[in-house]
PDB file of C-alpha atoms in Angstrom:
ATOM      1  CA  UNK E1025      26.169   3.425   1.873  1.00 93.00           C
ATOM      2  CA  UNK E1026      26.568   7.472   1.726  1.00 97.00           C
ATOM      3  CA  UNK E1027      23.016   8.732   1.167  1.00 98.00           C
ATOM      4  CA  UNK E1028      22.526  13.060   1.323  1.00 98.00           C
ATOM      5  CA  UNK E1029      19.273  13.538   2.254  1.00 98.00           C
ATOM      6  CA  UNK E1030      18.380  17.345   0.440  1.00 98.00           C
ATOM      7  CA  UNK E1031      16.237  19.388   2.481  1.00 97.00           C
ATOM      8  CA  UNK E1032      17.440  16.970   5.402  1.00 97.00           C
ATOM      9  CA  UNK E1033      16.307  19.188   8.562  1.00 96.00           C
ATOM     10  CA  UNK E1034      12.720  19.039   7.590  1.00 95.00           C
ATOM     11  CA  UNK E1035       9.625  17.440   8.888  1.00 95.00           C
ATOM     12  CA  UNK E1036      10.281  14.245   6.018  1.00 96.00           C
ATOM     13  CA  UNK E1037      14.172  14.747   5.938  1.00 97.00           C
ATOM     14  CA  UNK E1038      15.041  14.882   9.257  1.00 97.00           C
ATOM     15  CA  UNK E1039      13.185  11.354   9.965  1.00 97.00           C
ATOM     16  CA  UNK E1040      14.415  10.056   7.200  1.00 97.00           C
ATOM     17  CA  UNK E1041      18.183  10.732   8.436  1.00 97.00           C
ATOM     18  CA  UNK E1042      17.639   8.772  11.720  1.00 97.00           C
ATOM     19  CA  UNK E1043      15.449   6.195  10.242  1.00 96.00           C
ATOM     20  CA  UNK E1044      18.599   5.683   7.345  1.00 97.00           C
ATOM     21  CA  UNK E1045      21.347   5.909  10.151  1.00 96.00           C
ATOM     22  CA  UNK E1046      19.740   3.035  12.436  1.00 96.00           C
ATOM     23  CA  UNK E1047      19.828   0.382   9.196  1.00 95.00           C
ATOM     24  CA  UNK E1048      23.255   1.311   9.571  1.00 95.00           C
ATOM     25  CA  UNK E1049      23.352   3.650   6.575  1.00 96.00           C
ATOM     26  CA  UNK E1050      25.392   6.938   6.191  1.00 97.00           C
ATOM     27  CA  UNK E1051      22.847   9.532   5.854  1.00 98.00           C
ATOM     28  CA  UNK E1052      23.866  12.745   6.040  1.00 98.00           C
ATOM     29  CA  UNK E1053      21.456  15.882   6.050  1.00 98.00           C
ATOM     30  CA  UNK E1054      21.693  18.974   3.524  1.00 98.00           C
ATOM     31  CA  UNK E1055      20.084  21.970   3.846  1.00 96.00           C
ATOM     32  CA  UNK E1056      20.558  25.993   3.745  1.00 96.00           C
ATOM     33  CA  UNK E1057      21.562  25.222   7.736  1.00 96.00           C
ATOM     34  CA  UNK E1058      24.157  22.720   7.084  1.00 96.00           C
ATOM     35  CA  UNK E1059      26.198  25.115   4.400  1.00 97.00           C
ATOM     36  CA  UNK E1060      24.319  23.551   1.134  1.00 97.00           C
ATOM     37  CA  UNK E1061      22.257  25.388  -0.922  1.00 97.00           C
ATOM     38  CA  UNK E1062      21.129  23.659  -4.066  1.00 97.00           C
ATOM     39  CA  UNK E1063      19.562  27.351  -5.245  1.00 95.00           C
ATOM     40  CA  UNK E1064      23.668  28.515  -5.369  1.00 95.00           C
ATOM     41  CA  UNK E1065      25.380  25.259  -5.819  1.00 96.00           C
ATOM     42  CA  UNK E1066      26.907  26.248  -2.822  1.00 97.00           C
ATOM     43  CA  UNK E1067      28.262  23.599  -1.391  1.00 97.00           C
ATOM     44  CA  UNK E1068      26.958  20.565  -3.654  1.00 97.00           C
ATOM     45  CA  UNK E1069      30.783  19.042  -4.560  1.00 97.00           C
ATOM     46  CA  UNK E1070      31.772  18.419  -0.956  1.00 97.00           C
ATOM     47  CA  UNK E1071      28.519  16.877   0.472  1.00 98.00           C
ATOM     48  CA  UNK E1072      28.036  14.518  -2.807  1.00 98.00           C
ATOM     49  CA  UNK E1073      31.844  13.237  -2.475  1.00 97.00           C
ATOM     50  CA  UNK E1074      31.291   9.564  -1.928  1.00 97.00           C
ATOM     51  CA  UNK E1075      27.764   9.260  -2.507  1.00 98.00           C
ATOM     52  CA  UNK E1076      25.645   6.625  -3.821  1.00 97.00           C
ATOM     53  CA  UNK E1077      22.411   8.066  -3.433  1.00 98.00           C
ATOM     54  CA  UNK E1078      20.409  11.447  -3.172  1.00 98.00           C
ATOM     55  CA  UNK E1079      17.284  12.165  -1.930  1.00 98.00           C
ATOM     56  CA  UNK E1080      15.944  15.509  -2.344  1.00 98.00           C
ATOM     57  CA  UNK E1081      12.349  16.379  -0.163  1.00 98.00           C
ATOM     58  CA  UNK E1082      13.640  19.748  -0.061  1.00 97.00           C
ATOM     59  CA  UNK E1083      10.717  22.183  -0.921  1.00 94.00           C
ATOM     60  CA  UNK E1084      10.234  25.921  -1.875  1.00 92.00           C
ATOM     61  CA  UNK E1085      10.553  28.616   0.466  1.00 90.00           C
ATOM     62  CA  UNK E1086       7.509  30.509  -1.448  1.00 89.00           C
ATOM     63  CA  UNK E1087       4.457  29.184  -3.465  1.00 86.00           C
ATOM     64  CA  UNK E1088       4.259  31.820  -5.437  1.00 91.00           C
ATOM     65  CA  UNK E1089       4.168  31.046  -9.023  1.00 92.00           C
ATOM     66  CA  UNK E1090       7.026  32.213  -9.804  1.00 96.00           C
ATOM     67  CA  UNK E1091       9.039  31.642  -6.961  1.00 96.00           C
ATOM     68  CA  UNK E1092       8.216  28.123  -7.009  1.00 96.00           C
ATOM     69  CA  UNK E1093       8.850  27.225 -10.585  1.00 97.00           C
ATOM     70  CA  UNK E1094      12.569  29.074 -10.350  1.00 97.00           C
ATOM     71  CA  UNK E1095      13.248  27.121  -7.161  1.00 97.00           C
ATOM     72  CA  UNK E1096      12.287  23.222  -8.713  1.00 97.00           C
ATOM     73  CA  UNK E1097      14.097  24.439 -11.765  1.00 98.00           C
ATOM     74  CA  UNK E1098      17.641  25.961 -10.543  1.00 98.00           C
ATOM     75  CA  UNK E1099      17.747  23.853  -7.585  1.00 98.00           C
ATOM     76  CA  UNK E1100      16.933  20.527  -9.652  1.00 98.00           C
ATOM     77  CA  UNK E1101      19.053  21.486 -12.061  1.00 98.00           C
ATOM     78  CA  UNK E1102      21.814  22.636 -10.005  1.00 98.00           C
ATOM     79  CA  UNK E1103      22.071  18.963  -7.746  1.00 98.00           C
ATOM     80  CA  UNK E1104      21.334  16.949 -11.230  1.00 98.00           C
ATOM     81  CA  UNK E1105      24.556  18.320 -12.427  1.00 98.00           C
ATOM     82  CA  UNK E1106      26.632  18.178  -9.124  1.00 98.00           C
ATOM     83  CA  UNK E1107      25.266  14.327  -8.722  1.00 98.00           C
ATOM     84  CA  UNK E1108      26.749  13.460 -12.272  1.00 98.00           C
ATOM     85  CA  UNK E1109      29.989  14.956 -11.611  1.00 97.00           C
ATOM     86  CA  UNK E1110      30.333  12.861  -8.359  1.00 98.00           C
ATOM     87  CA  UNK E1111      29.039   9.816  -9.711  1.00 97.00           C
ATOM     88  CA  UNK E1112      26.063   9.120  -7.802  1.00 98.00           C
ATOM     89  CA  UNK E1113      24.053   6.043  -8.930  1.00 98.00           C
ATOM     90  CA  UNK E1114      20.640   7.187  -7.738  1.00 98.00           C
ATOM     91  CA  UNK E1115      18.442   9.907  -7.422  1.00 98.00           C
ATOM     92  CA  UNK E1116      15.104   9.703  -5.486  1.00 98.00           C
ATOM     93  CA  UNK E1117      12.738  12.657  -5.254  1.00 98.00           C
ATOM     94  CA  UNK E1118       9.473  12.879  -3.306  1.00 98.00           C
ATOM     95  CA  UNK E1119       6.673  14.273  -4.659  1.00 97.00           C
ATOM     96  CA  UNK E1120       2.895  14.248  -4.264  1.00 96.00           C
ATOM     97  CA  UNK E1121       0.275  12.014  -5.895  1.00 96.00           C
ATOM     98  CA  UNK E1122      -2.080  13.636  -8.347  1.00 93.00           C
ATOM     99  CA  UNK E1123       0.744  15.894  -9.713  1.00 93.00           C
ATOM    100  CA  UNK E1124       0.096  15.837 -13.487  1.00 93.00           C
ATOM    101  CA  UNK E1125      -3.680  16.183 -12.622  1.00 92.00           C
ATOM    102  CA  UNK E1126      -3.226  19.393 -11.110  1.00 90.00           C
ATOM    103  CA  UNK E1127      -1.633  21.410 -13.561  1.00 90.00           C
ATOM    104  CA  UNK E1128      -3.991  24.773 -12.983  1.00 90.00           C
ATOM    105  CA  UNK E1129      -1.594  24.985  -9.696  1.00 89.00           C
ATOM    106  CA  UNK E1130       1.612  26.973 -10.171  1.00 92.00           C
ATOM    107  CA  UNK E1131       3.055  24.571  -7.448  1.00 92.00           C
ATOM    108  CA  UNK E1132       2.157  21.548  -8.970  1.00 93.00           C
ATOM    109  CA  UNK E1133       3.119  23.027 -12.333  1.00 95.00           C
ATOM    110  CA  UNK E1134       6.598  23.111 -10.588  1.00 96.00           C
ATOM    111  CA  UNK E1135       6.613  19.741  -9.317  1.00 96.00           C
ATOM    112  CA  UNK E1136       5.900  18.624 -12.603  1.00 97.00           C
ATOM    113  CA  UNK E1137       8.619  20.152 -13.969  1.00 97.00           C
ATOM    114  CA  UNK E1138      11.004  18.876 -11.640  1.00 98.00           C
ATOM    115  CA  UNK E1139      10.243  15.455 -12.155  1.00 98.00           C
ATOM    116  CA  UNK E1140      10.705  15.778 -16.140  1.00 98.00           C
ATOM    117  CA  UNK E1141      14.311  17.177 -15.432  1.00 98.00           C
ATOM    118  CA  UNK E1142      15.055  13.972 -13.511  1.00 98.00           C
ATOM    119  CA  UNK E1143      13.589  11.921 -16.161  1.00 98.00           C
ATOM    120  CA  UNK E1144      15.773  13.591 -18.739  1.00 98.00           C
ATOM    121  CA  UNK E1145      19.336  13.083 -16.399  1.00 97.00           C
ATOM    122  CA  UNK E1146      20.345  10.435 -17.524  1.00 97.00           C
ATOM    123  CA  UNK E1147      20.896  10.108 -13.649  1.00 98.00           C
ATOM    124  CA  UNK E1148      18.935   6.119 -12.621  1.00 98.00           C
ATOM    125  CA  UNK E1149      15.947   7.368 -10.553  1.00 98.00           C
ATOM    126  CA  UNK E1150      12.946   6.654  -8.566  1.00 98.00           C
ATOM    127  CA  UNK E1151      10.371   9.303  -7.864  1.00 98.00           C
ATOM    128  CA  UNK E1152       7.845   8.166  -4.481  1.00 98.00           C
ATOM    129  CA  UNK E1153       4.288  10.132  -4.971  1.00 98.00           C
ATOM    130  CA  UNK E1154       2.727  10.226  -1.664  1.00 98.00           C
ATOM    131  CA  UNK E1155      -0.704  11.457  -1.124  1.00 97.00           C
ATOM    132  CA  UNK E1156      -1.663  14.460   1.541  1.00 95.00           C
ATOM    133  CA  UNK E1157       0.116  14.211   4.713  1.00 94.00           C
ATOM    134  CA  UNK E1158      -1.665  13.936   8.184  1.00 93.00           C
ATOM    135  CA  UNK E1159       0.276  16.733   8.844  1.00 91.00           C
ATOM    136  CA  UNK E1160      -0.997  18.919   6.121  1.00 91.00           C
ATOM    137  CA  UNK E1161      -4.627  18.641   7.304  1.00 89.00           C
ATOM    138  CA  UNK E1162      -3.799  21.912   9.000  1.00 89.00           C
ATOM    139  CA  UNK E1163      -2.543  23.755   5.961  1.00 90.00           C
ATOM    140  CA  UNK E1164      -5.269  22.503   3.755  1.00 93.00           C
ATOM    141  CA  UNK E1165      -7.683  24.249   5.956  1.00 94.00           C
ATOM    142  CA  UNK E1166      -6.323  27.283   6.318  1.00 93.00           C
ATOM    143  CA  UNK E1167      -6.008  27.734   2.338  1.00 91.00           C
ATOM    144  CA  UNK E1168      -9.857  27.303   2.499  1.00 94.00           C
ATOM    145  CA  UNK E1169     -10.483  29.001   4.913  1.00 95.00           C
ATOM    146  CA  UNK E1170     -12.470  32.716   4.799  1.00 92.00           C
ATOM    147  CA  UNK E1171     -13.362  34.016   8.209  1.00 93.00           C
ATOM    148  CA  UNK E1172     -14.824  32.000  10.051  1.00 94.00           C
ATOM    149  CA  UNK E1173     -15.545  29.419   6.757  1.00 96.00           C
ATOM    150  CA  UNK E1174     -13.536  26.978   5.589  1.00 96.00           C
ATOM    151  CA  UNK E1175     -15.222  25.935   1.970  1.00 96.00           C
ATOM    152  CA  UNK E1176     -13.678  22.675   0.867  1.00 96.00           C
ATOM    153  CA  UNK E1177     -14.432  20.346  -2.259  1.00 95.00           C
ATOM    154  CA  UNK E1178     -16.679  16.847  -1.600  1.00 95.00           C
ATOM    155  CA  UNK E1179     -13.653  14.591  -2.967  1.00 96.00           C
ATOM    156  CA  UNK E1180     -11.591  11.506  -1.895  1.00 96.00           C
ATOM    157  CA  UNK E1181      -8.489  12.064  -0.324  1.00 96.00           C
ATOM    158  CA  UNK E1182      -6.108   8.907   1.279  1.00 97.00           C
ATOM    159  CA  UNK E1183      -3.963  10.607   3.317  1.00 96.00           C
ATOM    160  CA  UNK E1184      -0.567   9.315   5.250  1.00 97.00           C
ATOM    161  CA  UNK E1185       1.631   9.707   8.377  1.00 96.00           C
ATOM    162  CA  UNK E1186       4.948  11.550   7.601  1.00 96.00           C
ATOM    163  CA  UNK E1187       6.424   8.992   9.280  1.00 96.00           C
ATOM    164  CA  UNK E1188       5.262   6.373   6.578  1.00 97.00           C
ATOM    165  CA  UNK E1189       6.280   8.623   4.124  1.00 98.00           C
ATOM    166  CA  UNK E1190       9.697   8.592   5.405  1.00 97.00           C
ATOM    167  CA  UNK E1191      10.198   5.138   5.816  1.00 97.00           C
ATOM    168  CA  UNK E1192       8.444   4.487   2.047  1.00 97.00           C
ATOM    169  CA  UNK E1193      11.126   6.793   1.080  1.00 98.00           C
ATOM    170  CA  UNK E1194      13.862   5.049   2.999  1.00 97.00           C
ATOM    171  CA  UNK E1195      12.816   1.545   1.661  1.00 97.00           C
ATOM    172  CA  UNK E1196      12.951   3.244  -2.233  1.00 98.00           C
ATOM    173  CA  UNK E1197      15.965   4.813  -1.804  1.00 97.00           C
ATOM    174  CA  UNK E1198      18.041   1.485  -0.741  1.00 97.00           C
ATOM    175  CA  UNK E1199      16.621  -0.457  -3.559  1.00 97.00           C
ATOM    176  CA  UNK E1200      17.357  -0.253  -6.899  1.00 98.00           C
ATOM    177  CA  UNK E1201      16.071   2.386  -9.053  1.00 98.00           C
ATOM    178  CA  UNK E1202      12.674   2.032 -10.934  1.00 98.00           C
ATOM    179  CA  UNK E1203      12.972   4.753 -13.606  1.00 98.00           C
ATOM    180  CA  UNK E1204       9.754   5.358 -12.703  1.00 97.00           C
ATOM    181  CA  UNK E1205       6.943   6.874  -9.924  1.00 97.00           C
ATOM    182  CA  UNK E1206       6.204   4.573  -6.717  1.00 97.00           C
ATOM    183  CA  UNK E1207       3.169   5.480  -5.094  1.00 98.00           C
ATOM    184  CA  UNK E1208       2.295   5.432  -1.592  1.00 98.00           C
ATOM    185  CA  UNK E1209      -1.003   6.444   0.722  1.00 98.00           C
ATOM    186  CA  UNK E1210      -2.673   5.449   3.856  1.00 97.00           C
ATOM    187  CA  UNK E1211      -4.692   2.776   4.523  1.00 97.00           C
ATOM    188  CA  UNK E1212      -8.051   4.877   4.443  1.00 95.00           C
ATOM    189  CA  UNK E1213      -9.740   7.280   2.084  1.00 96.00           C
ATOM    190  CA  UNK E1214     -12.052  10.161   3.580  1.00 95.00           C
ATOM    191  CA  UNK E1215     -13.924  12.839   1.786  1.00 96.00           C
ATOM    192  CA  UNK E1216     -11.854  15.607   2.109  1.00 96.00           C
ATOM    193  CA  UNK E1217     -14.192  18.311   3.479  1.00 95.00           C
ATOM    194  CA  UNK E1218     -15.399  15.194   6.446  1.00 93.00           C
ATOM    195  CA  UNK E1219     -11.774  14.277   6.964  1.00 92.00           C
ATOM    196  CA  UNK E1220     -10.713  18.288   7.566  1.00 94.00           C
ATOM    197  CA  UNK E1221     -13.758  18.462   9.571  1.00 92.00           C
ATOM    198  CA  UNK E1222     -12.945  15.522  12.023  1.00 88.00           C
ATOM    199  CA  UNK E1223      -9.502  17.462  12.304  1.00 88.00           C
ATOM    200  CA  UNK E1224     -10.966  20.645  13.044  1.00 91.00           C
ATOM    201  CA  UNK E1225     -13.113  19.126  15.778  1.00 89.00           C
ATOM    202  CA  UNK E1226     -10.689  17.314  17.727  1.00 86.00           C
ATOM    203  CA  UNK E1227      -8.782  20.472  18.191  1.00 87.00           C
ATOM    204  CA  UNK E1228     -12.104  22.436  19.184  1.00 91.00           C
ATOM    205  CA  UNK E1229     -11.351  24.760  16.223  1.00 92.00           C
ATOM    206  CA  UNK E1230     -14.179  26.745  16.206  1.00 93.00           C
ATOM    207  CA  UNK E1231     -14.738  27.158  11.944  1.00 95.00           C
ATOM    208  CA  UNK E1232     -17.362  25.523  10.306  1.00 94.00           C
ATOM    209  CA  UNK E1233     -16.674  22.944   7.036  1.00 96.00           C
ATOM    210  CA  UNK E1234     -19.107  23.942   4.015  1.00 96.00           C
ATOM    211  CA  UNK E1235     -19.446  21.500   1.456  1.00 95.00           C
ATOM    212  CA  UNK E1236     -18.682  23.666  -2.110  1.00 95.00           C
ATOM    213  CA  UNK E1237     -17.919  21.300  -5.161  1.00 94.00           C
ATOM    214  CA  UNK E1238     -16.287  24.240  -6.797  1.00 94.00           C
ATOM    215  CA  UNK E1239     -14.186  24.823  -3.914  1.00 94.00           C
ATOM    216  CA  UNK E1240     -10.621  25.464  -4.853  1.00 91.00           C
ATOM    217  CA  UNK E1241      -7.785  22.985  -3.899  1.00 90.00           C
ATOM    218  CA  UNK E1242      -4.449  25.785  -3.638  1.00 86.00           C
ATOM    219  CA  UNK E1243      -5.673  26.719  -6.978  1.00 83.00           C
ATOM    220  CA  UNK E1244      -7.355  24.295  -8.788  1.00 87.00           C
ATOM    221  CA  UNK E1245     -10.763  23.002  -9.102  1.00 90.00           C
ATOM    222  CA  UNK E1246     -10.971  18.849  -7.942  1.00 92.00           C
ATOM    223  CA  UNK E1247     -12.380  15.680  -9.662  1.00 91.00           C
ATOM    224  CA  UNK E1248     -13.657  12.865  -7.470  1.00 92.00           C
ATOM    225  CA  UNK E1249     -10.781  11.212  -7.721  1.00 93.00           C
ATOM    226  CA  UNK E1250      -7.328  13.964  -8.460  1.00 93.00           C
ATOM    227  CA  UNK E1251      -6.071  13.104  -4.882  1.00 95.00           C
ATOM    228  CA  UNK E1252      -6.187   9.263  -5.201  1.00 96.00           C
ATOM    229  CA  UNK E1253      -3.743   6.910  -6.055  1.00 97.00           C
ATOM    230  CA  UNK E1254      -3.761   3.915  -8.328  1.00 95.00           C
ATOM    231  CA  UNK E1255      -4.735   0.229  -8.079  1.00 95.00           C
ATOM    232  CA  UNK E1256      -0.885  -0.123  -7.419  1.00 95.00           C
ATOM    233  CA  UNK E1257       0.172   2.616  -4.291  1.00 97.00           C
ATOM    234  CA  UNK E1258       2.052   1.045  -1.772  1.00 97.00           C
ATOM    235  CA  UNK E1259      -0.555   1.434   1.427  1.00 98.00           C
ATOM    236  CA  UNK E1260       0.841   1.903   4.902  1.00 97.00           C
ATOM    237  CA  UNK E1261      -0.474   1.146   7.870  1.00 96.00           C
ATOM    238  CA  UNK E1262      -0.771   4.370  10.348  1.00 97.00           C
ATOM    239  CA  UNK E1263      -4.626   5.553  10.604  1.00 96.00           C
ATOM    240  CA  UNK E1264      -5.590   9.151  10.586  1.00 92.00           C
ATOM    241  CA  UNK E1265      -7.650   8.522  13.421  1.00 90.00           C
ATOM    242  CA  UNK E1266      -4.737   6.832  15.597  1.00 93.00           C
ATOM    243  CA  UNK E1267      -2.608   9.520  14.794  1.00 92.00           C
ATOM    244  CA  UNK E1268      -4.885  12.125  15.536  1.00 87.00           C
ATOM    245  CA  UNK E1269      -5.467  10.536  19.224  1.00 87.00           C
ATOM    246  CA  UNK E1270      -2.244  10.860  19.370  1.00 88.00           C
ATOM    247  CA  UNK E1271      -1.932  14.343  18.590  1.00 81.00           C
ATOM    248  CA  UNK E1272      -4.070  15.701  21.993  1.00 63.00           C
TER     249      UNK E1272
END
């Protein structure tokens, strides 16, 4: 099976190309890099010729507002269109868990509105929500951070290995569409200001965690529970504290 992988040189992309291509699949990346550009169209017709399936974990150059809305938008639009003129039977997106409960966020505003343009396709789709990467722990904390401070809500978070994600990704994409969200997280859930704190730690970062409830999250204030999935997320099986050992 031909499957383009959108935004296919990236931290999820690229592992999903090798994990595809050793089940004996036909992945085959796309990306700026590789001559497509889903922005331009630019080459969209060539790469989709023969394919059954697209997977697009391509993301935004800039969150800015703006920016990042007019990127989801053209870009979604742009391969939605190319995948019905080449006939492709399935369209899987990644996205992130929490998405409609974070609506204060331009990028998450964005997200949203990508997924309702699949919805609307007419294209059969599957859209995986993953929770917070292990990866991301980094990113998180510098958002928060001022100075020396890094001021972080008291919420749950259940975050996962990108390497789960990929492979949850994999599995959805060579199954038939659900019309519909899969979820996936990590075995454990953490308070989020703990869990960046642990992180912080192990890499003798020298900032200090403060507890804030009000604490933005990229832009938005946090319930309890925004970053959790449901009673029905698919739950792999990579700890955060395995990976991080694994990290030093």
């Amino acid at each position: 099976m031909k499957i383009v992988v959108i935004g296919g040189t990236g931290l999820i992309g690229s592992k999903l190309v090798s994990k595809l291509n050793k089940h004996g699949h036909k992945a085959v990346p796309a990306a700026p890099s590789t001559g497509v550009n889903t922005l331009t169209g630019e080459g969209l017709a060539e790469v989709l010729k023969g394919a059954s399936v697209v997977i697009d974990v391509s993301n935004s150059p800039s969150f800015e507002d703006d920016a990042v809305m007019e990127f989801f938008r053209t870009s979604t639009a742009n391969l939605l269109k190319a995948e019905a003129e080449a006939g492709v039977t399935h369209h899987v997106a990644l996205s992130v868990v929490g998405t409609e409960r974070l609506q204060e966020s331009g990028y998450f505003r964005a997200k949203q509105a990508q997924e309702e343009l699949i919805k609307a396709s007419g294209i059969p789709y599957s859209i995986v929500h993953a929770t917070q990467f292990f990866e991301f722990m980094k990113s998180i904390a510098a958002a928060a951070t001022d100075g020396d401070t890094v001021r972080l809500a008291p919420v749950k978070i259940q975050p996962i290995s990108s390497d789960d994600v990929a492979a949850a990704v994999g599995r959805t994409a060579v199954g038939a569409p659900v019309n519909g969200v899969v979820e996936v997280a990590g075995p454990d859930a953490f308070q989020l200001d703990a869990v960046i704190g642990k992180g912080l730690a192990a890499k003798n970062d020298p900032r200090t965690v403060v507890t804030d409830p009000h604490a933005p999250y990229f832009g938005t204030e946090l319930q309890e529970t925004t970053l959790l999935p449901g009673p029905d997320a698919r739950i792999a099986e990579t700890r955060f504290a395995d990976w991080l050992a694994q990290q030093s």
